PDB file of C-alpha atoms in Angstrom:
ATOM      1  CA  MET A   1     -21.878 142.364-236.431  1.00 41.00           C
ATOM      2  CA  LEU A   2     -22.933 139.077-236.425  1.00 43.00           C
ATOM      3  CA  THR A   3     -19.850 136.593-236.160  1.00 46.00           C
ATOM      4  CA  ALA A   4     -20.610 133.815-239.785  1.00 46.00           C
ATOM      5  CA  LEU A   5     -22.875 131.566-238.357  1.00 48.00           C
ATOM      6  CA  GLU A   6     -24.336 132.648-234.615  1.00 54.00           C
ATOM      7  CA  PRO A   7     -27.900 133.153-234.966  1.00 52.00           C
ATOM      8  CA  ASN A   8     -28.811 136.461-233.857  1.00 57.00           C
ATOM      9  CA  SER A   9     -31.145 135.388-231.250  1.00 54.00           C
ATOM     10  CA  SER A  10     -30.766 139.477-229.008  1.00 55.00           C
ATOM     11  CA  ALA A  11     -33.045 140.271-232.025  1.00 58.00           C
ATOM     12  CA  ARG A  12     -36.099 138.055-232.032  1.00 64.00           C
ATOM     13  CA  SER A  13     -36.706 137.875-228.396  1.00 60.00           C
ATOM     14  CA  LYS A  14     -37.355 141.169-228.201  1.00 65.00           C
ATOM     15  CA  ARG A  15     -40.716 140.615-230.766  1.00 72.00           C
ATOM     16  CA  ALA A  16     -43.414 137.745-231.616  1.00 77.00           C
ATOM     17  CA  TRP A  17     -43.616 135.761-235.291  1.00 83.00           C
ATOM     18  CA  SER A  18     -43.560 137.556-238.049  1.00 89.00           C
ATOM     19  CA  HIS A  19     -44.224 137.478-241.694  1.00 94.00           C
ATOM     20  CA  LEU A  20     -40.181 137.576-241.689  1.00 95.00           C
ATOM     21  CA  ASP A  21     -39.814 134.025-239.906  1.00 95.00           C
ATOM     22  CA  ALA A  22     -42.504 132.603-242.234  1.00 96.00           C
ATOM     23  CA  LEU A  23     -40.438 133.586-245.109  1.00 97.00           C
ATOM     24  CA  GLU A  24     -36.851 132.722-243.765  1.00 97.00           C
ATOM     25  CA  ALA A  25     -38.550 129.207-242.954  1.00 96.00           C
ATOM     26  CA  GLU A  26     -39.292 128.676-246.115  1.00 97.00           C
ATOM     27  CA  SER A  27     -36.386 130.031-247.578  1.00 97.00           C
ATOM     28  CA  ALA A  28     -34.887 127.518-245.123  1.00 97.00           C
ATOM     29  CA  PHE A  29     -36.749 124.360-246.581  1.00 97.00           C
ATOM     30  CA  ILE A  30     -35.436 125.266-249.624  1.00 97.00           C
ATOM     31  CA  LEU A  31     -32.336 125.342-249.418  1.00 98.00           C
ATOM     32  CA  ARG A  32     -32.208 122.495-247.057  1.00 97.00           C
ATOM     33  CA  GLU A  33     -34.266 120.683-250.035  1.00 96.00           C
ATOM     34  CA  ILE A  34     -32.175 121.790-252.716  1.00 96.00           C
ATOM     35  CA  ALA A  35     -28.791 120.473-250.770  1.00 96.00           C
ATOM     36  CA  ALA A  36     -30.552 116.717-250.560  1.00 95.00           C
ATOM     37  CA  GLU A  37     -31.436 116.810-254.099  1.00 94.00           C
ATOM     38  CA  CYS A  38     -28.679 117.929-255.935  1.00 94.00           C
ATOM     39  CA  ARG A  39     -25.003 116.662-255.961  1.00 93.00           C
ATOM     40  CA  ASN A  40     -23.226 120.322-256.538  1.00 95.00           C
ATOM     41  CA  VAL A  41     -24.854 123.200-255.942  1.00 97.00           C
ATOM     42  CA  ALA A  42     -23.660 126.575-256.419  1.00 97.00           C
ATOM     43  CA  LEU A  43     -24.285 129.770-254.612  1.00 98.00           C
ATOM     44  CA  LEU A  44     -24.517 133.146-257.013  1.00 96.00           C
ATOM     45  CA  PHE A  45     -22.749 135.511-254.693  1.00 96.00           C
ATOM     46  CA  SER A  46     -22.531 139.426-256.187  1.00 92.00           C
ATOM     47  CA  GLY A  47     -21.902 140.861-252.910  1.00 93.00           C
ATOM     48  CA  GLY A  48     -25.612 142.886-253.897  1.00 93.00           C
ATOM     49  CA  LYS A  49     -28.337 142.182-250.946  1.00 95.00           C
ATOM     50  CA  ASP A  50     -30.063 139.934-252.331  1.00 95.00           C
ATOM     51  CA  SER A  51     -27.011 137.203-252.436  1.00 95.00           C
ATOM     52  CA  ALA A  52     -26.033 138.686-248.826  1.00 97.00           C
ATOM     53  CA  VAL A  53     -29.281 137.584-247.682  1.00 98.00           C
ATOM     54  CA  VAL A  54     -29.493 134.410-249.552  1.00 97.00           C
ATOM     55  CA  LEU A  55     -26.286 133.642-247.927  1.00 98.00           C
ATOM     56  CA  ARG A  56     -27.288 134.685-244.385  1.00 98.00           C
ATOM     57  CA  LEU A  57     -30.139 132.642-244.683  1.00 98.00           C
ATOM     58  CA  ALA A  58     -27.770 129.227-245.761  1.00 98.00           C
ATOM     59  CA  GLU A  59     -25.978 130.656-242.962  1.00 97.00           C
ATOM     60  CA  ARG A  60     -29.101 129.527-240.466  1.00 96.00           C
ATOM     61  CA  ALA A  61     -30.404 126.706-242.499  1.00 97.00           C
ATOM     62  CA  PHE A  62     -27.552 124.730-241.790  1.00 97.00           C
ATOM     63  CA  PHE A  63     -25.887 125.870-238.380  1.00 95.00           C
ATOM     64  CA  PRO A  64     -24.317 125.111-236.997  1.00 94.00           C
ATOM     65  CA  GLU A  65     -22.825 123.863-239.701  1.00 94.00           C
ATOM     66  CA  ARG A  66     -21.257 125.030-242.757  1.00 93.00           C
ATOM     67  CA  ILE A  67     -22.638 126.076-246.179  1.00 96.00           C
ATOM     68  CA  PRO A  68     -22.504 122.790-248.459  1.00 96.00           C
ATOM     69  CA  PHE A  69     -22.377 125.926-251.598  1.00 97.00           C
ATOM     70  CA  THR A  70     -19.713 126.844-253.719  1.00 96.00           C
ATOM     71  CA  LEU A  71     -19.718 130.454-253.923  1.00 97.00           C
ATOM     72  CA  LEU A  72     -19.869 131.409-257.608  1.00 97.00           C
ATOM     73  CA  HIS A  73     -19.484 135.467-259.150  1.00 96.00           C
ATOM     74  CA  VAL A  74     -20.534 136.134-262.962  1.00 94.00           C
ATOM     75  CA  ASP A  75     -17.512 139.439-262.952  1.00 93.00           C
ATOM     76  CA  THR A  76     -18.710 141.622-265.404  1.00 91.00           C
ATOM     77  CA  GLU A  77     -15.413 143.050-264.879  1.00 92.00           C
ATOM     78  CA  HIS A  78     -16.953 146.446-264.704  1.00 91.00           C
ATOM     79  CA  ASN A  79     -18.582 146.004-261.354  1.00 91.00           C
ATOM     80  CA  PHE A  80     -18.310 149.197-258.719  1.00 93.00           C
ATOM     81  CA  PRO A  81     -14.608 148.472-257.249  1.00 93.00           C
ATOM     82  CA  GLU A  82     -16.785 148.811-253.201  1.00 94.00           C
ATOM     83  CA  VAL A  83     -19.321 145.912-254.569  1.00 95.00           C
ATOM     84  CA  ILE A  84     -15.546 143.499-255.049  1.00 95.00           C
ATOM     85  CA  GLU A  85     -13.813 144.342-251.629  1.00 96.00           C
ATOM     86  CA  PHE A  86     -17.188 143.646-250.258  1.00 96.00           C
ATOM     87  CA  ARG A  87     -17.451 140.269-251.882  1.00 96.00           C
ATOM     88  CA  ASP A  88     -14.201 139.377-251.336  1.00 97.00           C
ATOM     89  CA  ARG A  89     -13.871 140.586-247.590  1.00 97.00           C
ATOM     90  CA  ILE A  90     -16.991 138.099-246.210  1.00 97.00           C
ATOM     91  CA  VAL A  91     -15.611 134.766-248.124  1.00 96.00           C
ATOM     92  CA  ARG A  92     -11.904 135.716-246.200  1.00 96.00           C
ATOM     93  CA  GLU A  93     -13.633 136.158-243.121  1.00 95.00           C
ATOM     94  CA  ARG A  94     -16.026 133.287-243.296  1.00 94.00           C
ATOM     95  CA  GLY A  95     -13.723 131.229-244.772  1.00 94.00           C
ATOM     96  CA  LEU A  96     -15.903 130.705-247.811  1.00 95.00           C
ATOM     97  CA  LYS A  97     -14.842 128.608-251.140  1.00 95.00           C
ATOM     98  CA  LEU A  98     -15.174 131.350-253.909  1.00 97.00           C
ATOM     99  CA  VAL A  99     -14.868 130.856-257.651  1.00 97.00           C
ATOM    100  CA  VAL A 100     -15.033 133.396-260.166  1.00 96.00           C
ATOM    101  CA  ARG A 101     -15.475 133.797-264.150  1.00 95.00           C
ATOM    102  CA  SER A 102     -15.204 136.663-265.296  1.00 94.00           C
ATOM    103  CA  VAL A 103     -17.078 137.987-268.579  1.00 92.00           C
ATOM    104  CA  GLY A 104     -13.833 139.718-270.177  1.00 90.00           C
ATOM    105  CA  ASP A 105     -12.284 136.722-270.652  1.00 93.00           C
ATOM    106  CA  SER A 106     -15.386 134.934-272.318  1.00 92.00           C
ATOM    107  CA  ILE A 107     -14.788 138.510-274.411  1.00 91.00           C
ATOM    108  CA  ARG A 108     -10.481 137.726-275.215  1.00 92.00           C
ATOM    109  CA  SER A 109     -11.800 133.687-275.734  1.00 93.00           C
ATOM    110  CA  GLY A 110     -14.139 134.723-278.079  1.00 90.00           C
ATOM    111  CA  ARG A 111     -16.945 133.534-276.425  1.00 91.00           C
ATOM    112  CA  VAL A 112     -18.484 136.791-276.400  1.00 87.00           C
ATOM    113  CA  ARG A 113     -18.622 138.870-279.139  1.00 88.00           C
ATOM    114  CA  LEU A 114     -19.747 143.059-278.663  1.00 86.00           C
ATOM    115  CA  ARG A 115     -20.855 144.724-281.002  1.00 86.00           C
ATOM    116  CA  LYS A 116     -19.066 148.347-279.432  1.00 81.00           C
ATOM    117  CA  PRO A 117     -16.870 148.371-276.843  1.00 78.00           C
ATOM    118  CA  ASP A 118     -18.228 150.100-274.421  1.00 76.00           C
ATOM    119  CA  GLU A 119     -21.213 148.399-274.716  1.00 79.00           C
ATOM    120  CA  PRO A 120     -23.159 147.131-271.048  1.00 79.00           C
ATOM    121  CA  ARG A 121     -21.772 144.029-270.214  1.00 80.00           C
ATOM    122  CA  ASN A 122     -24.131 142.631-267.610  1.00 79.00           C
ATOM    123  CA  PRO A 123     -26.446 141.125-270.989  1.00 79.00           C
ATOM    124  CA  HIS A 124     -23.787 139.291-271.531  1.00 85.00           C
ATOM    125  CA  GLN A 125     -22.863 137.111-268.415  1.00 89.00           C
ATOM    126  CA  SER A 126     -25.443 134.549-269.589  1.00 89.00           C
ATOM    127  CA  VAL A 127     -22.422 132.466-271.804  1.00 91.00           C
ATOM    128  CA  THR A 128     -19.851 132.455-268.441  1.00 93.00           C
ATOM    129  CA  LEU A 129     -22.059 131.621-266.027  1.00 93.00           C
ATOM    130  CA  LEU A 130     -22.922 128.575-268.516  1.00 93.00           C
ATOM    131  CA  ASP A 131     -19.707 127.814-269.315  1.00 93.00           C
ATOM    132  CA  ALA A 132     -18.528 127.963-265.688  1.00 95.00           C
ATOM    133  CA  ILE A 133     -22.101 125.461-264.528  1.00 94.00           C
ATOM    134  CA  ALA A 134     -20.250 123.149-267.728  1.00 94.00           C
ATOM    135  CA  GLU A 135     -16.320 123.601-266.364  1.00 95.00           C
ATOM    136  CA  PHE A 136     -17.484 122.921-262.769  1.00 95.00           C
ATOM    137  CA  GLY A 137     -20.012 120.219-263.420  1.00 94.00           C
ATOM    138  CA  PHE A 138     -23.075 122.771-261.061  1.00 95.00           C
ATOM    139  CA  ASP A 139     -26.388 120.614-261.310  1.00 94.00           C
ATOM    140  CA  ALA A 140     -28.154 123.829-259.896  1.00 95.00           C
ATOM    141  CA  CYS A 141     -27.345 126.969-259.033  1.00 96.00           C
ATOM    142  CA  ILE A 142     -29.350 129.165-256.479  1.00 97.00           C
ATOM    143  CA  GLY A 143     -29.832 133.343-256.609  1.00 94.00           C
ATOM    144  CA  GLY A 144     -31.462 135.775-254.928  1.00 92.00           C
ATOM    145  CA  ALA A 145     -34.592 136.218-257.830  1.00 89.00           C
ATOM    146  CA  ARG A 146     -37.182 137.147-255.993  1.00 90.00           C
ATOM    147  CA  ARG A 147     -41.049 137.722-258.171  1.00 87.00           C
ATOM    148  CA  ASP A 148     -41.777 141.083-257.352  1.00 85.00           C
ATOM    149  CA  GLU A 149     -38.332 142.435-259.659  1.00 82.00           C
ATOM    150  CA  GLU A 150     -39.813 142.228-263.028  1.00 75.00           C
ATOM    151  CA  LYS A 151     -42.787 140.525-264.419  1.00 73.00           C
ATOM    152  CA  ALA A 152     -40.468 138.086-266.211  1.00 72.00           C
ATOM    153  CA  ARG A 153     -39.115 136.577-262.667  1.00 73.00           C
ATOM    154  CA  ALA A 154     -42.643 136.800-262.042  1.00 75.00           C
ATOM    155  CA  LYS A 155     -43.120 133.680-264.353  1.00 80.00           C
ATOM    156  CA  GLU A 156     -40.366 131.500-262.257  1.00 84.00           C
ATOM    157  CA  ARG A 157     -40.718 128.415-260.416  1.00 89.00           C
ATOM    158  CA  VAL A 158     -39.036 128.278-256.711  1.00 92.00           C
ATOM    159  CA  PHE A 159     -37.215 124.945-258.716  1.00 94.00           C
ATOM    160  CA  SER A 160     -37.071 126.724-261.866  1.00 90.00           C
ATOM    161  CA  PHE A 161     -35.902 123.785-264.458  1.00 90.00           C
ATOM    162  CA  ARG A 162     -32.874 124.715-267.549  1.00 89.00           C
ATOM    163  CA  ASP A 163     -32.524 122.439-270.321  1.00 88.00           C
ATOM    164  CA  GLU A 164     -28.784 120.300-271.887  1.00 87.00           C
ATOM    165  CA  PHE A 165     -28.546 124.234-273.025  1.00 86.00           C
ATOM    166  CA  GLY A 166     -29.068 126.540-270.178  1.00 81.00           C
ATOM    167  CA  GLN A 167     -32.025 128.131-271.883  1.00 85.00           C
ATOM    168  CA  TRP A 168     -35.731 128.554-269.806  1.00 81.00           C
ATOM    169  CA  ASP A 169     -38.762 127.867-271.007  1.00 84.00           C
ATOM    170  CA  PRO A 170     -41.668 129.458-269.205  1.00 81.00           C
ATOM    171  CA  LYS A 171     -44.340 126.321-270.318  1.00 84.00           C
ATOM    172  CA  ASN A 172     -41.697 123.963-269.815  1.00 85.00           C
ATOM    173  CA  GLN A 173     -41.235 124.056-266.148  1.00 87.00           C
ATOM    174  CA  ARG A 174     -42.668 121.436-263.329  1.00 87.00           C
ATOM    175  CA  PRO A 175     -45.280 122.256-261.009  1.00 89.00           C
ATOM    176  CA  GLU A 176     -44.776 122.625-257.613  1.00 87.00           C
ATOM    177  CA  LEU A 177     -47.855 121.857-256.008  1.00 88.00           C
ATOM    178  CA  TRP A 178     -47.908 121.941-251.750  1.00 89.00           C
ATOM    179  CA  SER A 179     -44.375 122.455-251.746  1.00 86.00           C
ATOM    180  CA  LEU A 180     -43.544 119.765-253.267  1.00 91.00           C
ATOM    181  CA  TYR A 181     -40.714 121.212-255.329  1.00 91.00           C
ATOM    182  CA  ASN A 182     -38.792 118.171-258.276  1.00 90.00           C
ATOM    183  CA  GLY A 183     -34.922 118.297-258.028  1.00 89.00           C
ATOM    184  CA  ARG A 184     -34.467 115.908-260.566  1.00 90.00           C
ATOM    185  CA  VAL A 185     -32.180 116.996-263.922  1.00 89.00           C
ATOM    186  CA  ARG A 186     -30.556 114.410-266.406  1.00 89.00           C
ATOM    187  CA  ARG A 187     -26.799 115.165-267.354  1.00 90.00           C
ATOM    188  CA  GLY A 188     -26.342 118.150-269.067  1.00 89.00           C
ATOM    189  CA  GLU A 189     -29.421 119.535-267.373  1.00 90.00           C
ATOM    190  CA  HIS A 190     -29.455 121.854-263.719  1.00 91.00           C
ATOM    191  CA  LEU A 191     -32.287 123.916-262.059  1.00 93.00           C
ATOM    192  CA  ARG A 192     -32.038 127.531-260.646  1.00 93.00           C
ATOM    193  CA  VAL A 193     -33.456 128.187-257.199  1.00 95.00           C
ATOM    194  CA  PHE A 194     -35.070 130.993-255.988  1.00 94.00           C
ATOM    195  CA  PRO A 195     -35.276 130.834-252.333  1.00 96.00           C
ATOM    196  CA  LEU A 196     -36.678 134.881-252.112  1.00 96.00           C
ATOM    197  CA  SER A 197     -39.280 134.150-254.952  1.00 93.00           C
ATOM    198  CA  ASN A 198     -41.888 135.277-252.372  1.00 94.00           C
ATOM    199  CA  TRP A 199     -40.124 138.309-250.811  1.00 95.00           C
ATOM    200  CA  THR A 200     -40.094 142.139-252.134  1.00 93.00           C
ATOM    201  CA  GLU A 201     -37.510 144.696-251.314  1.00 93.00           C
ATOM    202  CA  LEU A 202     -39.192 145.654-248.332  1.00 95.00           C
ATOM    203  CA  ASP A 203     -39.108 142.648-246.480  1.00 96.00           C
ATOM    204  CA  VAL A 204     -35.515 141.759-247.665  1.00 97.00           C
ATOM    205  CA  TRP A 205     -34.443 145.020-246.133  1.00 97.00           C
ATOM    206  CA  GLN A 206     -35.955 144.650-243.079  1.00 97.00           C
ATOM    207  CA  TYR A 207     -34.540 141.468-242.568  1.00 97.00           C
ATOM    208  CA  ILE A 208     -30.935 143.103-243.485  1.00 97.00           C
ATOM    209  CA  GLU A 209     -32.530 144.628-240.226  1.00 96.00           C
ATOM    210  CA  LEU A 210     -33.123 141.843-238.310  1.00 95.00           C
ATOM    211  CA  GLU A 211     -30.085 139.646-238.327  1.00 95.00           C
ATOM    212  CA  ASP A 212     -27.321 142.749-238.883  1.00 96.00           C
ATOM    213  CA  ILE A 213     -26.184 141.948-242.859  1.00 97.00           C
ATOM    214  CA  PRO A 214     -23.579 143.802-243.690  1.00 96.00           C
ATOM    215  CA  LEU A 215     -24.084 145.758-247.620  1.00 96.00           C
ATOM    216  CA  PRO A 216     -21.573 147.258-249.146  1.00 96.00           C
ATOM    217  CA  SER A 217     -21.273 151.513-248.338  1.00 94.00           C
ATOM    218  CA  LEU A 218     -23.109 151.838-251.902  1.00 95.00           C
ATOM    219  CA  TYR A 219     -26.621 150.575-250.686  1.00 95.00           C
ATOM    220  CA  TYR A 220     -26.530 154.027-248.412  1.00 97.00           C
ATOM    221  CA  ALA A 221     -26.942 157.912-249.536  1.00 96.00           C
ATOM    222  CA  HIS A 222     -23.535 159.139-250.102  1.00 95.00           C
ATOM    223  CA  GLU A 223     -22.375 161.916-252.155  1.00 96.00           C
ATOM    224  CA  ARG A 224     -20.396 160.831-256.004  1.00 95.00           C
ATOM    225  CA  GLU A 225     -20.716 162.066-259.316  1.00 95.00           C
ATOM    226  CA  VAL A 226     -22.864 161.570-261.800  1.00 94.00           C
ATOM    227  CA  PHE A 227     -25.020 162.329-265.030  1.00 92.00           C
ATOM    228  CA  GLU A 228     -28.327 161.827-266.185  1.00 91.00           C
ATOM    229  CA  ARG A 229     -29.160 159.558-269.187  1.00 88.00           C
ATOM    230  CA  ASP A 230     -32.630 158.767-270.016  1.00 85.00           C
ATOM    231  CA  GLY A 231     -33.646 160.589-266.379  1.00 85.00           C
ATOM    232  CA  MET A 232     -31.488 157.818-264.773  1.00 88.00           C
ATOM    233  CA  LEU A 233     -28.414 159.046-262.402  1.00 90.00           C
ATOM    234  CA  TYR A 234     -25.453 157.029-263.605  1.00 92.00           C
ATOM    235  CA  ALA A 235     -21.656 157.223-261.965  1.00 92.00           C
ATOM    236  CA  SER A 236     -18.770 158.557-263.399  1.00 91.00           C
ATOM    237  CA  SER A 237     -16.062 155.557-264.307  1.00 89.00           C
ATOM    238  CA  PRO A 238     -13.552 155.053-266.819  1.00 87.00           C
ATOM    239  CA  PHE A 239     -16.122 152.488-268.390  1.00 86.00           C
ATOM    240  CA  THR A 240     -18.403 155.093-269.475  1.00 85.00           C
ATOM    241  CA  LYS A 241     -17.846 157.909-271.585  1.00 86.00           C
ATOM    242  CA  LEU A 242     -20.242 161.442-271.664  1.00 89.00           C
ATOM    243  CA  LEU A 243     -22.474 162.036-274.916  1.00 89.00           C
ATOM    244  CA  PRO A 244     -22.771 165.784-275.545  1.00 90.00           C
ATOM    245  CA  GLY A 245     -24.815 167.640-273.932  1.00 90.00           C
ATOM    246  CA  GLU A 246     -23.661 165.236-270.819  1.00 89.00           C
ATOM    247  CA  ASN A 247     -22.439 167.231-268.066  1.00 93.00           C
ATOM    248  CA  LEU A 248     -21.023 165.361-264.391  1.00 94.00           C
ATOM    249  CA  ARG A 249     -22.688 166.757-261.347  1.00 94.00           C
ATOM    250  CA  THR A 250     -22.266 165.344-258.047  1.00 95.00           C
ATOM    251  CA  GLU A 251     -25.125 164.604-255.835  1.00 95.00           C
ATOM    252  CA  LEU A 252     -26.546 162.720-252.551  1.00 97.00           C
ATOM    253  CA  VAL A 253     -27.632 159.659-254.178  1.00 95.00           C
ATOM    254  CA  ARG A 254     -27.622 155.882-253.144  1.00 94.00           C
ATOM    255  CA  PHE A 255     -28.315 152.599-254.960  1.00 93.00           C
ATOM    256  CA  ARG A 256     -31.194 150.146-254.912  1.00 91.00           C
ATOM    257  CA  THR A 257     -29.542 147.720-257.067  1.00 88.00           C
ATOM    258  CA  ILE A 258     -26.240 147.049-258.019  1.00 87.00           C
ATOM    259  CA  GLY A 259     -24.884 144.928-261.533  1.00 82.00           C
ATOM    260  CA  ASP A 260     -22.318 146.538-264.339  1.00 85.00           C
ATOM    261  CA  ILE A 261     -21.298 150.337-263.865  1.00 88.00           C
ATOM    262  CA  SER A 262     -22.490 151.169-266.093  1.00 84.00           C
ATOM    263  CA  CYS A 263     -25.375 149.900-266.403  1.00 83.00           C
ATOM    264  CA  THR A 264     -27.257 150.854-263.020  1.00 87.00           C
ATOM    265  CA  GLY A 265     -28.627 153.686-261.967  1.00 88.00           C
ATOM    266  CA  ALA A 266     -28.133 155.597-258.579  1.00 90.00           C
ATOM    267  CA  VAL A 267     -31.441 157.646-257.366  1.00 91.00           C
ATOM    268  CA  ARG A 268     -31.406 160.405-255.570  1.00 92.00           C
ATOM    269  CA  SER A 269     -31.829 159.528-251.598  1.00 94.00           C
ATOM    270  CA  PRO A 270     -31.139 161.354-248.384  1.00 95.00           C
ATOM    271  CA  ALA A 271     -31.766 157.934-246.950  1.00 95.00           C
ATOM    272  CA  ARG A 272     -27.388 157.542-244.878  1.00 96.00           C
ATOM    273  CA  THR A 273     -29.804 154.701-242.186  1.00 96.00           C
ATOM    274  CA  LEU A 274     -30.944 151.332-242.563  1.00 96.00           C
ATOM    275  CA  GLU A 275     -34.018 152.774-240.530  1.00 96.00           C
ATOM    276  CA  GLN A 276     -33.913 155.662-243.358  1.00 97.00           C
ATOM    277  CA  VAL A 277     -33.921 153.041-246.387  1.00 96.00           C
ATOM    278  CA  ILE A 278     -36.573 151.348-244.981  1.00 96.00           C
ATOM    279  CA  ALA A 279     -38.595 154.006-245.105  1.00 96.00           C
ATOM    280  CA  GLU A 280     -37.579 155.226-248.666  1.00 95.00           C
ATOM    281  CA  VAL A 281     -38.643 151.431-249.901  1.00 93.00           C
ATOM    282  CA  ALA A 282     -41.876 151.238-248.080  1.00 93.00           C
ATOM    283  CA  ALA A 283     -43.196 154.465-249.890  1.00 91.00           C
ATOM    284  CA  ALA A 284     -41.528 153.585-253.338  1.00 86.00           C
ATOM    285  CA  ARG A 285     -44.248 152.588-256.551  1.00 82.00           C
ATOM    286  CA  LEU A 286     -40.976 151.448-259.038  1.00 79.00           C
ATOM    287  CA  THR A 287     -38.807 148.491-258.405  1.00 72.00           C
ATOM    288  CA  GLU A 288     -35.407 148.182-257.742  1.00 72.00           C
ATOM    289  CA  ARG A 289     -34.722 147.195-261.586  1.00 57.00           C
ATOM    290  CA  GLY A 290     -37.496 149.371-262.991  1.00 56.00           C
ATOM    291  CA  ALA A 291     -36.200 152.284-261.596  1.00 53.00           C
ATOM    292  CA  THR A 292     -31.944 151.854-261.749  1.00 55.00           C
ATOM    293  CA  ARG A 293     -31.659 149.135-264.400  1.00 50.00           C
ATOM    294  CA  ALA A 294     -30.796 149.864-268.295  1.00 48.00           C
ATOM    295  CA  ASP A 295     -30.823 146.673-269.450  1.00 47.00           C
ATOM    296  CA  ASP A 296     -33.883 146.154-268.606  1.00 45.00           C
ATOM    297  CA  LYS A 297     -34.943 148.490-270.895  1.00 48.00           C
ATOM    298  CA  PHE A 298     -33.923 147.793-274.271  1.00 46.00           C
ATOM    299  CA  THR A 299     -37.496 146.275-275.117  1.00 50.00           C
ATOM    300  CA  GLU A 300     -40.225 145.199-273.163  1.00 51.00           C
ATOM    301  CA  ALA A 301     -39.463 141.959-273.360  1.00 54.00           C
ATOM    302  CA  ALA A 302     -35.514 142.428-272.452  1.00 57.00           C
ATOM    303  CA  MET A 303     -35.331 140.330-269.030  1.00 57.00           C
ATOM    304  CA  GLU A 304     -37.427 137.278-270.585  1.00 58.00           C
ATOM    305  CA  ASP A 305     -35.216 137.738-273.666  1.00 61.00           C
ATOM    306  CA  ARG A 306     -32.136 136.809-271.470  1.00 58.00           C
ATOM    307  CA  LYS A 307     -33.980 134.596-269.176  1.00 60.00           C
ATOM    308  CA  ARG A 308     -34.376 131.975-272.150  1.00 58.00           C
ATOM    309  CA  GLU A 309     -30.869 132.234-272.888  1.00 62.00           C
ATOM    310  CA  GLY A 310     -29.761 131.198-270.060  1.00 56.00           C
ATOM    311  CA  TYR A 311     -29.289 134.701-267.796  1.00 63.00           C
ATOM    312  CA  PHE A 312     -29.566 134.809-264.200  1.00 63.00           C
TER     313      PHE A 312
END
């Protein structure tokens, strides 16, 4: 495994320039641009594959200096334990500054009210995120969203403007001709910045292979107790209750995306290695969110509705 800031020169020296180099260069330019234009930037780091890639890109973009961003995680308190352990280990090993704010705290303080105790908490992260942005005065937040994930995210600009209420209006965004980005915001406004906008899921996995980026073990095939609901496999956990007719069984699965444990589905998979995962992703015909995220299936416009309220 590479050290925090050590470029993976050995892997790069053995191959010709590729589309991954072009994507990396574009992302590095975006990261440097937001660092230059904004005074207080957060990098949203959940421990998932996309945020791990963004972190690696930031390390390369500012090498040999340390990254000039604060890491921010909005924790639902219903996360996979393996992901939280991975997040804390990466932060500790690389000496990074991490701020964690919890949806559970927002619930206990009355800022968030659940319709029922066992409902997924992913949709309620917006309030906690906006509170954290206000608390620390962030004028930009860097995220790992990609345009290929979901139709609402396909509308996003790279520099996505949010008003003083943290809301996203897809009709009130700034042009980005010739890769010129406008990072100006007034007091109370902020930007969401997406350096992976033009990447695909396959690009992400190929870059993980190229850079030898560590990930939580959940992304690779393993045996796990699961149950089936609405055509998706969910992990057994203290936060999920079986409905009548549902039964636990052990299957060989992996997770293509990782969120709240109560709304993130697994896929049956024998892919235990990085090479096998890349081959599997290359053959996939559904995006990871379309295939495994129940919170995106509440309505046809579920993601767009959440984004208008301040979601990632």
